[in-house]
Amino acid sequence: MIRSLLWGSASLALVIPMLSAAQTGVSDPDARAARAEARMTDDERVGLLIGIMPIPIPGLPVDIPPGVPVTAGYIAGVPRLGVPAQLSSDASLGVTNPAQLRKGDTSTALPSGLAVAATFDPTLAERAGAMVGAEARAKGFNILLGGGANLTRDPRNGRNFEYLGEDPLLTGRMVGQAIRGTQAQGVVSTIKHFAINGQETQRHTANSTIDPDALRESDLLAFELGIETGRPGAVMCAYNLVNGAEACGNAPLLNGVLKGDWGYKGWVMSDWGAVESTDFLEKGLDQQSGSQLDKQRWFDAPLKRGLADGTIPRARVSDAVRRILRSVYAVGADKPTRPAPIDVAGHAQVALKTAQDGIVLLKNDGILPLAKTARTILVVGGQASFGVLSGGGSSQVTPNGAAPRIIDLGGAGLGGLLSRQIYFPSSPVDALKVAMPQATLTFSSGYSIANTAAMAKAADMVIVFATKWEGEDVDSASLELPQGQDALIAAMAGANRNTVVVLETGNPVAMPWLNDVRAVVEAWYPGQEGGRAIADVLTGRINPSGRLPITFPRSLADDPRPTLPGLGQPDRTAVDVPYSEGSAVGYRRLGRARDAVLFPFGHGLSYTRFGYSALTASGGDTVTLRMTIRNDGDRPGADVPQAYLVRRGGQAIRRLVGFEKVMLQPGESRTVTMAVDPRLLADFRDGQWRVPAGRYAFAIGKSATDLGNPAEVTVRARQVRP
Ligand code: BGC
């Protein structure tokens, strides 16, 4: 149905490009864009700058043209000039189907962004991005709203699960590769939410305040690296304000940093309902998206009036249009698709591999992998007999396979549509039964703690599944597991000393029972193949290799914002969110000493052991680090050696400067070489990256707090243009 809209015979006149590159003889995207734009009427130009959200929502009337499917965004094309319609879909974790309103349209559901990040494997991120791009194209979408790149600044942020953790290098590399994968399929990818959209509470009115230079060294660096690597066609600006100005009307950010310093050539689309006035155009916004969510269609009649009376510069409108077109042409998003079946089985393998490689073994005293001799296993909680949890909001995918289990969390309107806890039908219990035919597995929901404890006493071991739903537009007020699950785990551990905990969470959680359980596995939201991936890791069919992309704090006591700004206040209360930690996000703050955290950034155990040689470093203009890693255990496994800058000019500092995922057979070794991006050594001052001259110490480690002996080098002073 969707395909027919963009390219199908029913709507040929609407969208099929009339002037292809071959016809015009112009293949350079800038030249093509300029040529098409020059031939447009003002109405055609303005028409490309404003979109609707083609979703029928009570109270938010919108004219949805016939044939346009329910999806995040739609903008008609200009058929006479070969300009295609823009049909966009959310797609951070797979192609979405908002509130399942496109009946029967399912997609491959990847694990959450945090799971993708936890693989520390940019190649896998690229495969995942390509998989989503291929499905989008097969379904007729030419623009994807994937690419969440906000750094985790608050472990309570309800959207952290969509993002890639707390480190700029990790986030930048992973998002960049995912975008590359998507765009290679001829679909524009978007990086979002620009910028410092650090919490969902009061997301429309929260004012993120931060030193502008510190912002360059942290959240903006993640975007900068992601944009350099992936060259996304679009950037989506955020709901929040940044240092007093709305992110989508923020001239210093959009005109200054993005389009100025970075020379970004694509277009800036607004988040849905983030535009407050027509003059956002002059501040750097190119397109108003989902316009029925704004107070006005600012980029429609008011823009036309401004053009007519000369108050809006014509050149700015032309520039906005050209930016959109050049991205569409550069990526090939104007090319008609041939109806193609989706490789459902192949794509499921991508989802499975990502889940397997993203699961993090946090603690293990030797009980895992599960002994083949275990006879009676009690599995408790987390809907584990049915499936695995997913995160809520606009990134929610309707997975392939049987119908998901939906638990309504209440709420009205758009918020109500998003507030649904959705379990994908991928049962860890079923997968464990297949993997362990010798064992008797019994499942208990854990509904009655007392009854379940009695069952636990009689079993050889207990595996408790604990889940915590997170979703868009809502943060968690605390790090606690909800609905008494901490008490359930404590009771199981009290009844049976062989208790293992599997977490399905979109954020770090507190673990008051940590000392009483024998193993803890963080499975995130593991996607449509999650049940199998969890069973693979528990049984040892897969040797875990995920590493934490975020710090798990012990508590919120030392958090820069112990109470969430704006929590509990009426919606759209103006609040400042002071990011006083500056660029010292997550593990970069405090050095985040081992005793201040439950589990450090970068942490993750394996069923084998890896040995590291001494680190060697060479300095001068460019720092290069080298070390050899060996698998000293008796199983194949992958490790992620991480290189950190630990001292600069005599001062302690902690920044991830390199990482690599290395797969090794028992006894095998590999030398890893990492060239350090000078921006990771520098401070951002007076509009430049400045690498101070001096002695720099680097260390290789298994996490941000588990580091080997440092190697020192002298580095020459250097300035790098932004
Ligand atoms: C979200 C965006 C999303 C858009 C369209 C907004 O509420 O913040 O991430 O792409 O909706 O669904």
XYZ file of C-alpha atoms and ligand atoms in Angstrom:
734
model
C 0.000 0.000 0.000
C 2.713 2.433 0.943
C 4.831 1.651 -2.060
C 2.029 2.647 -4.359
C 1.996 6.100 -2.857
C 5.506 7.032 -3.780
C 6.149 5.043 -6.864
C 3.104 2.939 -7.678
C 0.937 3.352 -10.711
C -1.957 4.919 -8.783
C 0.107 7.983 -7.969
C 2.509 8.146 -10.850
C 1.545 11.678 -11.652
C 2.132 12.705 -8.071
C 5.693 11.670 -7.571
C 7.547 9.839 -10.290
C 10.579 11.950 -11.140
C 10.245 13.536 -14.555
C 13.744 14.909 -14.881
C 16.133 12.156 -13.973
C 19.868 12.703 -13.841
C 20.183 10.934 -17.166
C 17.581 13.196 -18.732
C 19.088 16.419 -17.491
C 22.673 15.338 -17.855
C 23.241 16.778 -14.365
C 24.318 14.278 -11.724
C 26.027 16.502 -9.189
C 23.431 16.769 -6.382
C 24.117 20.449 -5.736
C 23.756 21.319 -9.380
C 20.615 19.223 -9.731
C 19.129 20.805 -6.632
C 19.944 24.317 -7.813
C 18.480 23.633 -11.223
C 15.214 22.200 -9.889
C 14.851 24.931 -7.273
C 15.410 27.699 -9.790
C 12.446 26.459 -11.791
C 10.019 26.373 -8.880
C 7.191 28.734 -8.083
C 7.141 30.204 -4.594
C 4.229 27.956 -3.682
C 6.229 24.934 -4.732
C 9.224 26.094 -2.729
C 7.235 26.732 0.412
C 5.379 23.472 -0.050
C 8.622 21.570 0.460
C 9.337 23.326 3.722
C 6.314 22.216 5.691
C 5.158 18.714 6.515
C 2.279 16.992 8.205
C 2.157 13.968 10.424
C -0.275 11.732 8.574
C -1.706 10.144 11.697
C -5.353 10.630 12.619
C -5.262 11.751 16.244
C -8.387 13.018 17.981
C -8.045 16.729 18.683
C -5.290 17.249 16.116
C -7.084 17.613 12.797
C -5.028 17.224 9.649
C -5.821 16.729 5.968
C -4.199 13.493 4.941
C -4.139 13.168 1.138
C -5.660 9.939 -0.159
C -3.212 7.070 -0.327
C -0.775 8.514 2.197
C -0.079 5.836 4.800
C -0.058 6.369 8.543
C 3.510 7.353 9.320
C 5.570 10.094 10.943
C 5.817 12.567 8.089
C 4.619 13.472 4.637
C 5.366 16.275 2.184
C 4.104 16.220 -1.403
C 6.664 16.358 -4.205
C 6.823 18.536 -7.298
C 6.227 16.004 -10.036
C 6.777 18.383 -12.952
C 10.366 18.879 -11.774
C 11.088 15.354 -10.723
C 11.015 16.172 -7.038
C 9.731 13.179 -5.091
C 7.347 13.240 -2.168
C 9.058 13.029 1.211
C 7.601 10.114 3.101
C 9.339 9.696 6.411
C 9.244 7.001 9.036
C 10.727 6.731 12.480
C 13.375 4.090 12.346
C 15.916 4.229 15.157
C 15.355 0.545 15.933
C 13.524 -0.604 12.820
C 10.803 0.810 10.552
C 7.928 1.824 12.789
C 4.182 1.534 12.408
C 2.677 4.185 14.694
C 0.258 2.581 17.139
C 0.006 -0.303 14.634
C -2.439 1.740 12.576
C -1.070 0.253 9.343
C -2.808 -3.022 9.837
C -0.583 -6.047 9.489
C 2.577 -4.098 8.608
C 5.413 -5.500 10.676
C 9.163 -4.903 10.486
C 12.362 -6.352 11.826
C 12.775 -5.003 15.351
C 16.364 -4.394 16.378
C 17.482 -4.255 19.984
C 17.543 -0.816 21.574
C 20.183 1.751 20.719
C 21.998 1.051 23.975
C 22.309 -2.594 22.941
C 23.683 -1.568 19.554
C 26.156 0.738 21.310
C 27.092 -2.045 23.733
C 28.370 -4.123 20.829
C 31.133 -1.496 20.403
C 31.115 -2.730 16.831
C 30.654 -0.014 14.177
C 30.528 -2.635 11.422
C 27.511 -4.205 13.050
C 25.895 -0.779 13.458
C 26.342 -0.296 9.719
C 24.720 -3.651 8.983
C 21.821 -2.784 11.249
C 21.436 0.605 9.567
C 21.503 -1.025 6.144
C 18.897 -3.551 7.211
C 16.522 -0.797 8.332
C 17.216 1.205 5.175
C 16.427 -1.789 2.977
C 13.111 -2.386 4.747
C 12.209 1.282 4.501
C 12.886 1.311 0.790
C 10.917 -1.865 0.238
C 7.992 -0.256 2.056
C 8.230 2.980 0.046
C 9.747 5.334 2.636
C 12.541 7.562 1.414
C 13.419 9.377 4.643
C 14.218 7.799 7.984
C 14.143 9.589 11.307
C 16.729 7.325 12.896
C 20.087 8.312 14.226
C 19.471 9.287 17.864
C 22.798 10.679 19.072
C 22.043 12.462 22.331
C 24.560 11.673 25.042
C 23.271 10.104 28.219
C 23.566 12.885 30.749
C 20.890 11.555 33.055
C 20.379 7.873 33.885
C 16.649 8.579 34.230
C 16.075 9.915 30.704
C 13.200 7.918 29.200
C 14.772 7.955 25.748
C 18.275 6.808 26.646
C 17.391 3.385 25.269
C 17.119 4.928 21.791
C 20.529 6.553 22.036
C 24.077 5.257 22.109
C 25.367 6.033 25.571
C 27.458 8.681 27.243
C 30.624 8.930 25.187
C 31.095 11.223 22.162
C 33.529 8.932 20.323
C 31.425 5.801 20.761
C 28.195 7.596 19.879
C 29.722 9.424 16.921
C 31.262 6.322 15.382
C 28.258 4.107 15.932
C 25.649 6.564 14.706
C 27.809 7.547 11.747
C 28.183 3.952 10.598
C 24.478 3.244 11.074
C 23.637 6.290 8.938
C 26.089 5.146 6.280
C 24.388 1.768 6.168
C 20.948 3.302 5.813
C 21.855 5.844 3.176
C 23.630 3.234 1.053
C 20.125 1.867 0.525
C 18.985 5.086 -1.137
C 17.143 6.376 1.897
C 17.927 9.668 3.637
C 18.882 9.238 7.279
C 18.462 11.847 9.983
C 20.649 12.483 13.018
C 18.745 13.768 16.059
C 17.927 15.507 18.425
C 20.190 18.470 17.911
C 21.167 19.167 20.649
C 21.589 18.403 24.339
C 18.089 16.951 24.641
C 19.081 15.362 27.918
C 15.747 14.640 29.586
C 12.131 14.080 28.604
C 10.632 15.843 31.612
C 9.317 19.214 30.348
C 10.904 18.391 27.044
C 9.244 21.309 25.255
C 10.241 23.915 27.808
C 13.407 22.617 29.449
C 16.288 25.001 28.908
C 19.580 23.115 28.743
C 22.203 25.491 30.057
C 25.841 24.676 29.494
C 29.115 26.374 28.752
C 29.206 26.560 24.928
C 32.795 25.287 24.730
C 31.973 22.330 26.961
C 29.046 21.579 24.678
C 31.440 21.411 21.722
C 33.602 18.886 23.598
C 30.701 16.595 24.443
C 27.241 16.393 22.883
C 28.199 18.395 19.818
C 31.338 16.339 19.324
C 29.172 13.219 19.089
C 27.130 14.907 16.350
C 30.231 16.246 14.634
C 31.810 12.789 14.431
C 28.521 11.182 13.433
C 27.938 13.699 10.661
C 31.505 13.365 9.370
C 31.252 9.590 9.246
C 27.698 9.160 8.036
C 26.963 12.377 6.107
C 23.274 12.236 7.017
C 20.948 14.034 4.639
C 19.056 15.656 7.499
C 19.520 16.839 11.066
C 16.511 16.997 13.375
C 16.649 19.793 15.914
C 15.345 19.126 19.399
C 12.348 20.222 21.468
C 14.340 21.787 24.286
C 15.976 25.163 24.497
C 19.744 25.469 24.495
C 21.172 28.355 26.480
C 17.929 30.286 26.248
C 16.877 29.754 22.631
C 14.720 26.934 21.254
C 16.947 24.329 19.626
C 15.015 24.670 16.338
C 15.373 28.452 16.375
C 18.883 28.554 17.692
C 21.075 30.600 15.374
C 24.363 29.916 17.210
C 23.755 26.171 17.000
C 22.210 25.862 13.546
C 23.764 28.693 11.551
C 26.863 28.982 13.709
C 28.070 25.489 14.517
C 26.227 23.139 12.165
C 26.071 25.039 8.900
C 28.929 27.433 9.628
C 31.765 25.698 11.423
C 30.973 22.206 10.177
C 29.883 23.256 6.696
C 26.871 20.945 6.880
C 25.172 20.784 3.481
C 21.976 18.873 4.292
C 18.783 20.236 5.798
C 17.533 20.854 9.312
C 14.054 19.510 9.986
C 12.229 20.365 13.186
C 11.145 17.838 15.721
C 7.397 17.320 15.604
C 5.831 20.309 17.325
C 9.065 22.208 18.029
C 8.524 25.349 15.963
C 7.471 28.592 17.608
C 7.692 31.136 14.808
C 8.433 31.767 11.144
C 11.720 33.460 11.921
C 13.163 30.081 12.921
C 13.888 29.892 9.184
C 16.422 32.680 9.429
C 17.871 31.104 12.539
C 18.763 28.003 10.558
C 15.695 25.757 10.493
C 14.862 24.563 6.968
C 11.662 22.600 7.440
C 8.708 22.517 9.828
C 7.711 18.886 10.428
C 4.465 17.447 11.778
C 2.989 20.923 11.590
C -0.380 20.108 13.137
C 1.479 19.686 16.420
C 2.606 23.335 16.354
C 0.466 26.331 17.245
C 0.592 27.478 13.628
C 1.690 26.368 10.212
C 4.496 28.867 10.497
C 6.261 27.741 7.333
C 3.102 28.004 5.209
C 0.992 31.183 4.821
C 3.163 33.367 7.102
C 6.222 32.334 5.103
C 4.498 33.087 1.785
C 3.455 36.496 3.104
C 6.997 37.215 4.229
C 8.336 36.232 0.832
C 5.803 38.437 -0.926
C 6.448 41.502 1.209
C 10.204 41.006 1.289
C 10.522 40.511 5.049
C 11.827 36.977 4.523
C 14.949 36.791 2.369
C 14.262 34.899 -0.827
C 17.801 33.523 -0.773
C 17.147 31.822 2.556
C 14.064 30.061 1.207
C 15.961 28.944 -1.881
C 18.796 27.691 0.303
C 16.410 25.665 2.463
C 14.833 24.062 -0.604
C 18.202 23.309 -2.180
C 19.449 21.681 1.004
C 16.518 19.265 0.978
C 16.890 18.456 -2.687
C 20.651 18.009 -2.584
C 20.315 15.461 0.212
C 17.562 13.595 -1.595
C 19.619 13.500 -4.802
C 22.948 12.770 -3.099
C 21.522 9.696 -1.421
C 19.357 8.598 -4.332
C 16.155 8.965 -2.343
C 14.416 10.146 -5.496
C 14.959 6.853 -7.266
C 11.891 4.707 -7.755
C 12.062 1.388 -5.964
C 11.203 -1.855 -7.613
C 8.786 -3.741 -5.399
C 11.047 -6.167 -3.588
C 10.271 -8.778 -1.013
C 11.951 -8.206 2.339
C 14.546 -10.757 3.395
C 12.767 -11.417 6.666
C 14.985 -14.346 7.667
C 18.229 -12.546 6.795
C 17.136 -9.442 8.654
C 16.196 -11.505 11.704
C 19.813 -12.672 11.754
C 20.966 -9.046 11.957
C 18.595 -8.458 14.885
C 19.808 -11.673 16.552
C 23.511 -10.920 16.103
C 23.065 -7.387 17.442
C 21.231 -8.690 20.486
C 23.805 -11.421 21.132
C 26.736 -9.040 20.813
C 25.087 -6.253 22.815
C 24.193 -8.269 25.914
C 26.500 -7.339 28.792
C 27.522 -9.856 31.434
C 27.808 -7.569 34.451
C 28.596 -10.067 37.185
C 29.444 -13.762 37.171
C 30.953 -15.769 39.995
C 31.260 -18.796 37.736
C 27.634 -19.951 37.658
C 27.405 -18.948 34.003
C 27.386 -20.386 31.446
C 24.640 -22.597 32.803
C 25.929 -26.022 33.712
C 24.704 -28.681 31.358
C 24.014 -30.681 34.508
C 21.429 -28.318 36.010
C 18.241 -30.359 36.344
C 15.547 -28.097 37.700
C 15.497 -24.435 36.813
C 12.875 -21.991 37.975
C 12.448 -18.990 35.686
C 10.704 -16.067 37.336
C 9.108 -12.838 36.167
C 9.540 -10.379 33.321
C 6.903 -12.055 31.083
C 9.776 -14.409 30.195
C 7.424 -17.201 29.179
C 6.102 -14.887 26.477
C 8.854 -12.601 25.308
C 11.052 -9.577 25.851
C 10.323 -5.941 26.629
C 10.744 -3.057 24.178
C 10.952 0.689 24.751
C 8.027 2.997 24.083
C 7.388 6.037 21.939
C 7.936 7.032 18.342
C 10.726 4.465 17.896
C 8.409 1.570 18.803
C 8.521 -1.144 16.147
C 5.773 -3.680 15.494
C 7.910 -6.783 15.172
C 7.710 -9.623 12.704
C 6.247 -12.832 14.041
C 3.292 -13.408 16.323
C 1.349 -10.546 17.873
C 3.142 -8.694 20.663
C 1.724 -8.494 24.175
C 0.572 -4.978 24.964
C 0.109 -3.604 28.463
C -1.642 -0.252 28.443
C -0.099 2.240 30.837
C -2.903 4.791 30.606
C -2.974 8.375 29.370
C -4.907 10.201 26.665
C -4.247 11.537 23.171
C -0.847 11.144 21.549
C 0.704 10.473 24.960
C -1.757 7.636 25.487
C -0.838 6.094 22.146
C 2.803 6.060 23.205
C 2.258 4.786 26.759
C 2.162 1.096 26.084
C 4.497 -1.515 27.395
C 5.067 -3.884 24.489
C 6.568 -7.335 24.870
C 7.887 -8.903 21.683
C 6.999 -12.566 21.181
C 10.454 -14.072 21.702
C 10.327 -16.222 24.790
C 13.551 -16.723 26.759
C 11.892 -19.680 28.504
C 11.139 -21.432 25.221
C 14.652 -20.745 23.952
C 16.175 -22.101 27.173
C 14.058 -25.234 26.910
C 15.418 -25.854 23.413
C 18.993 -25.183 24.528
C 18.786 -27.306 27.694
C 16.704 -30.383 26.868
C 18.083 -32.235 29.911
C 16.651 -29.689 32.357
C 13.159 -29.179 33.676
C 12.264 -25.522 33.346
C 9.339 -24.132 35.253
C 8.075 -20.588 34.864
C 6.474 -18.463 37.544
C 5.350 -14.891 36.969
C 6.466 -14.058 40.497
C 3.011 -12.708 41.214
C 3.127 -14.075 44.747
C 6.577 -13.633 46.231
C 5.911 -16.137 49.018
C 4.672 -18.863 46.680
C 7.502 -18.277 44.234
C 10.077 -18.397 47.044
C 8.757 -21.811 48.005
C 9.196 -22.973 44.413
C 12.688 -21.425 44.348
C 13.772 -23.468 47.379
C 12.983 -26.681 45.571
C 14.862 -25.815 42.344
C 18.569 -26.277 41.523
C 18.740 -22.691 40.388
C 16.608 -19.628 39.722
C 16.771 -17.163 36.835
C 14.859 -13.971 37.572
C 13.910 -11.708 34.687
C 13.454 -8.100 35.773
C 12.093 -5.490 33.396
C 11.809 -1.745 33.482
C 9.918 0.041 30.744
C 11.138 3.408 29.535
C 9.503 5.546 26.914
C 9.392 8.816 25.110
C 8.000 11.846 26.928
C 8.540 10.346 30.377
C 11.561 9.921 32.612
C 12.052 7.556 35.516
C 11.985 9.382 38.825
C 14.461 6.931 40.355
C 16.811 4.085 39.535
C 14.570 1.504 41.196
C 13.130 -1.485 39.437
C 9.347 -0.980 39.428
C 6.528 -3.106 40.825
C 8.382 -4.713 43.708
C 10.902 -6.518 41.542
C 13.780 -5.677 43.918
C 11.883 -7.477 46.679
C 11.160 -10.389 44.363
C 14.833 -10.767 43.448
C 15.896 -10.487 47.105
C 13.380 -13.171 48.060
C 14.587 -15.496 45.304
C 18.206 -14.984 46.330
C 17.205 -15.673 49.937
C 15.458 -18.891 48.956
C 18.060 -20.208 46.530
C 21.721 -19.220 46.512
C 22.035 -20.092 42.819
C 20.118 -17.059 41.624
C 20.891 -15.313 38.342
C 19.282 -12.022 37.301
C 18.559 -11.010 33.720
C 17.712 -7.327 33.275
C 15.707 -5.877 30.427
C 16.045 -2.155 30.985
C 16.507 1.023 29.012
C 18.717 2.617 31.638
C 20.971 1.741 34.528
C 19.118 0.441 37.570
C 20.078 0.194 41.222
C 20.777 -3.343 42.460
C 20.300 -3.548 46.210
C 20.463 -7.366 45.917
C 23.707 -7.421 43.913
C 25.828 -9.162 46.550
C 23.256 -11.887 47.032
C 22.961 -13.100 43.448
C 25.550 -15.063 41.521
C 25.289 -13.444 38.124
C 23.701 -10.429 36.451
C 23.093 -10.098 32.736
C 22.025 -6.780 31.143
C 20.011 -7.641 28.038
C 18.630 -4.097 27.435
C 15.583 -4.229 25.191
C 16.948 -7.044 23.051
C 14.605 -6.794 20.055
C 12.545 -9.380 18.235
C 15.142 -12.153 18.590
C 15.883 -11.259 22.192
C 14.662 -14.446 23.853
C 17.016 -16.550 21.816
C 19.935 -14.163 22.291
C 19.488 -14.241 26.070
C 19.355 -18.040 26.100
C 22.467 -18.170 23.887
C 24.422 -16.056 26.367
C 23.115 -17.851 29.475
C 23.980 -21.261 28.072
C 27.325 -20.226 26.591
C 26.430 -20.885 22.976
C 27.428 -17.240 22.598
C 30.324 -15.891 24.617
C 29.158 -12.465 25.860
C 31.082 -9.523 24.453
C 28.881 -6.482 25.163
C 30.391 -3.553 27.059
C 28.518 -0.848 28.950
C 28.037 2.313 26.887
C 26.848 4.077 30.054
C 27.954 4.201 33.658
C 25.742 2.355 36.136
C 25.858 4.682 39.168
C 25.475 3.377 42.691
C 22.850 5.989 43.434
C 21.778 9.445 42.396
C 23.462 10.986 45.435
C 26.461 12.255 43.474
C 24.466 13.069 40.349
C 24.831 16.671 39.141
C 21.011 16.901 39.294
C 19.865 14.629 42.143
C 16.270 15.708 41.447
C 15.043 15.866 37.885
C 14.385 19.490 36.979
C 10.670 20.054 36.379
C 9.548 16.636 37.623
C 5.965 16.700 38.860
C 5.325 20.242 37.645
C 2.549 20.979 35.151
C 3.392 20.128 31.551
C 5.305 22.877 29.735
C 6.638 24.535 32.855
C 9.751 26.493 31.952
C 12.726 25.012 33.804
C 16.467 25.371 33.560
C 18.432 22.157 33.322
C 21.927 23.196 34.344
C 24.546 20.907 32.874
C 27.156 22.096 35.315
C 29.263 19.004 34.669
C 30.069 20.536 31.266
C 31.875 18.044 29.064
C 32.617 15.736 32.011
C 29.711 13.457 31.115
C 29.332 10.044 32.754
C 32.664 8.323 33.338
C 34.498 11.531 32.409
C 33.228 13.113 35.630
C 35.063 12.399 38.879
C 37.148 9.937 36.926
C 34.076 8.019 38.193
C 36.117 6.022 40.617
C 35.356 2.355 40.960
C 33.616 2.699 44.315
C 31.365 5.517 43.069
C 29.784 3.291 40.485
C 28.055 -0.040 40.456
C 29.501 -0.859 37.052
C 31.762 1.461 35.073
C 31.468 2.570 31.473
C 33.111 -0.019 29.215
C 32.612 -2.900 31.650
C 31.540 -6.343 30.489
C 32.662 -9.884 31.332
C 33.412 -12.839 29.095
C 33.558 -16.613 29.490
C 37.179 -16.488 28.391
C 40.145 -14.364 29.592
C 42.073 -11.781 27.633
C 45.621 -10.662 28.332
C 47.011 -7.318 27.215
C 50.626 -6.504 26.381
C 52.126 -3.232 27.568
C 50.798 -0.234 25.689
C 53.171 1.669 23.432
C 52.440 5.204 22.357
C 54.012 7.569 19.857
C 53.402 11.295 20.039
C 54.329 14.415 18.126
C 51.545 15.786 15.965
C 49.490 12.610 15.988
C 49.177 10.139 18.802
C 49.184 6.473 17.866
C 48.647 3.714 20.408
C 49.552 0.079 19.980
C 49.046 -3.037 22.063
C 48.641 -6.756 21.648
C 45.699 -8.681 23.009
C 45.601 -12.433 23.500
C 42.808 -14.860 24.302
C 44.266 -16.709 27.295
C 41.183 -18.803 27.953
C 39.781 -21.904 26.362
C 36.857 -20.560 24.346
C 36.627 -18.240 21.361
C 35.482 -14.786 22.343
C 35.483 -11.116 21.493
C 36.992 -8.369 23.605
C 36.898 -4.597 23.382
C 40.213 -3.071 24.408
C 39.571 0.581 25.202
C 42.177 3.330 25.171
C 41.760 6.280 27.511
C 43.589 9.537 27.892
C 44.269 9.549 31.643
C 46.646 12.454 32.259
C 47.385 15.638 30.361
C 49.990 18.165 31.428
C 50.103 16.672 34.911
C 46.333 16.727 35.387
C 44.090 13.696 35.730
C 41.531 13.460 32.958
C 39.574 10.564 31.496
C 38.502 10.384 27.876
C 37.935 7.394 25.650
C 40.229 7.926 22.647
C 39.947 4.575 20.868
C 38.348 1.142 20.978
C 38.214 -1.919 18.835
C 36.191 -5.085 18.891
C 38.505 -8.059 18.455
C 37.388 -11.673 17.976
C 40.006 -14.224 19.030
C 40.277 -17.996 19.129
C 41.839 -19.561 22.252
C 45.559 -18.768 22.244
C 45.209 -16.324 19.355
C 46.616 -12.811 19.646
C 46.230 -9.618 17.639
C 48.014 -6.268 17.623
C 45.644 -3.338 17.719
C 46.687 0.110 16.511
C 44.628 3.199 17.256
C 45.272 6.663 15.831
C 43.817 9.243 18.196
C 41.572 11.991 16.814
C 43.229 15.237 17.984
C 39.845 16.615 19.072
C 39.804 14.012 21.825
C 43.034 15.451 23.204
C 41.993 19.073 22.828
C 39.979 21.716 24.596
C 37.584 23.823 22.600
C 38.528 27.468 23.174
C 37.993 30.670 21.192
C 36.417 28.866 18.285
C 39.191 26.290 17.831
C 40.190 22.873 19.039
C 43.415 23.492 20.915
C 45.733 20.631 21.789
C 48.043 21.952 24.493
C 51.698 20.968 24.225
C 52.911 18.656 26.954
C 53.102 15.162 28.345
C 50.064 12.961 27.739
C 49.462 9.607 29.403
C 47.263 6.897 27.891
C 46.121 3.596 29.307
C 44.427 0.569 27.840
C 41.755 -1.088 29.865
C 38.662 -3.210 30.142
C 36.580 -0.309 31.391
C 36.907 3.323 32.374
C 38.123 2.272 35.821
C 40.037 -0.931 35.080
C 43.132 0.378 33.341
C 46.642 -0.911 32.788
C 49.888 0.992 33.270
C 49.906 4.259 31.370
C 52.275 5.072 28.518
C 53.439 8.677 28.241
C 54.259 10.721 25.173
C 55.040 14.317 24.384
C 52.502 15.992 22.162
C 53.138 19.173 20.180
C 50.717 22.070 20.452
C 48.180 22.007 17.672
C 45.051 23.800 16.603
C 42.334 22.098 14.662
C 39.670 24.042 12.850
C 36.168 23.056 13.834
C 10.189 12.595 18.448
C 11.087 12.355 17.252
C 10.304 11.634 16.178
C 9.087 12.449 15.822
C 8.246 11.838 14.719
C 8.885 13.243 18.053
O 7.998 13.255 19.116
O 10.855 13.386 19.390
O 12.196 11.602 17.634
O 11.132 11.399 15.077
O 8.284 12.590 16.973
O 7.592 10.714 15.164
